[in-house]
Structure formats: structure tokens, C-alpha cells
């Protein structure tokens, strides 16, 4: 998310003068019916949207790293709402739904318990006791060691990713190793200002002349 925000700030000038949303809804890959209404919103609203995008992508992700439960939950809510707005105003297939998934880990059992029935919640203490009974200390130790090894491995692979984020020549959507386990991400570093469309036309005239009337399908 931070990478997506940085690529915008370093990219197209319209992200810095807050005019990118004047074009986005019309020139995005696959607009939907709601995109038309979003595109025709007032200029002040488009500027607010652009500024909000910067806040969500550059500021709010840091809440996920704070040690306070409420801050992490707020960060998760913001990310889910942000992706929901993108889903409603456009069509990027499964991308935004997939981006929502990590945000679920921002919520603990107390946050998520209203989503489950009382019968299910009553089963939780029983399941926890069975888990504690079956998790022997050697297994816990081995799991902790494995988790640390995986964490160090991913941290090592992330070094070029972090370097890319800090670089003024940041690359977008790039992998730095052959297995593509850790990659960079960034979207809309530049905004298309004009939309090119293929228009199909037909006519009912039997003879084609300079005066033939063509109509769009």
C-alpha cells in the first residue's frame, strides 16, 4: 500500500496538484455504471478524493504497525473501506477483494465475535482447551523456530523491495528474485488523460456512398 502511494507522489503531476481523479473514473481500465456519476462529481470532491487516497496509502498503513489494538483495528477498517470504494467505482477483478484479506488480521476475536452465532462462540473455549492439550512444548518450540526462520528469510528477500521503496527511481510491479516470493506493487503512477475507444457503426443503406448514414451500435 505504501509502495502504491509513493509511486503516485513520485509519478504523475496530477497526484501532486490533486487533479488525478478528474480523469481516473473515465480512463480506468474497466469503468462501471457508477463510474459515470463519480466522474461528473464536483471538482472540490475530486480534490478531496485525491488527498484521501494519499492519506490512506501513505499514512494509515503505519497504524497496522502500532502496538495499540484500537489503532490496528482502525487501520484495518480504513483499508477495507478504501477497497470497497474502489470496487464500487470500478472493476479490477479480484485485486481489491484480495487486498482486503490481510486487513482481516487487524481484528481480534472480540472484534469478529459479532459475526458468529452464540452456538459457535460457545464452542471456542472447548476448542482452545483441546488445542492446548495437543500442543506439546517440543512442538511449540519447533514451530517458533520455523516461524523465525521463515521471518528472517522473508526479511532477507525484502531488502531490495525496501531499497526500491526508498529510491527516487522506484519501479512499479517488479520482482527481484526468480521465485517471485516478495515483490513490489504500485498502481496508477501515471494517469491516462484521454480514453481511446473503438466505436462500431453500422448502416441500413444498401449502397455505400459519401452520404451513407452510419449509426453507433
Short mmCIF file of C-alpha atoms in Angstrom, two decimals, residues 1 52 55-57 59-83 100 102-108 111-112:
data_model
loop_
_atom_site.label_atom_id
_atom_site.label_comp_id
_atom_site.label_asym_id
_atom_site.label_seq_id
_atom_site.Cartn_x
_atom_site.Cartn_y
_atom_site.Cartn_z
CA UNK A 1 0.00 0.00 0.00
CA UNK A 52 -7.84 10.98 0.80
CA UNK A 55 -3.71 9.66 3.41
CA UNK A 56 -4.98 6.08 3.07
CA UNK A 57 -1.94 4.81 1.18
CA UNK A 59 -0.31 7.46 6.42
CA UNK A 60 -2.91 4.92 7.51
CA UNK A 61 -0.78 1.77 6.83
CA UNK A 62 1.52 2.79 9.69
CA UNK A 63 -1.36 2.21 12.10
CA UNK A 64 -1.00 -1.51 11.40
CA UNK A 65 2.46 -1.47 13.00
CA UNK A 66 1.47 0.25 16.23
CA UNK A 67 1.21 -1.79 19.46
CA UNK A 68 -2.28 -0.47 20.27
CA UNK A 69 -5.24 -2.70 19.48
CA UNK A 70 -7.60 0.15 18.59
CA UNK A 71 -5.08 1.71 16.18
CA UNK A 72 -4.56 -1.57 14.34
CA UNK A 73 -8.32 -2.13 14.09
CA UNK A 74 -8.82 1.40 12.76
CA UNK A 75 -6.14 0.81 10.15
CA UNK A 76 -7.90 -2.40 9.08
CA UNK A 77 -11.27 -0.68 8.79
CA UNK A 78 -9.79 2.11 6.67
CA UNK A 79 -8.16 -0.34 4.28
CA UNK A 80 -11.35 -2.37 3.85
CA UNK A 81 -13.46 0.75 3.26
CA UNK A 82 -10.90 2.05 0.77
CA UNK A 83 -11.00 -1.17 -1.23
CA UNK A 100 -8.91 -6.89 1.75
CA UNK A 102 -4.71 -9.16 5.03
CA UNK A 103 -6.79 -6.46 6.71
CA UNK A 104 -8.90 -9.17 8.41
CA UNK A 105 -5.89 -9.97 10.61
CA UNK A 106 -6.20 -6.48 12.10
CA UNK A 107 -9.20 -7.64 14.12
CA UNK A 108 -9.08 -9.89 17.17
CA UNK A 111 -13.98 -7.57 17.04
CA UNK A 112 -15.06 -10.56 14.97
#
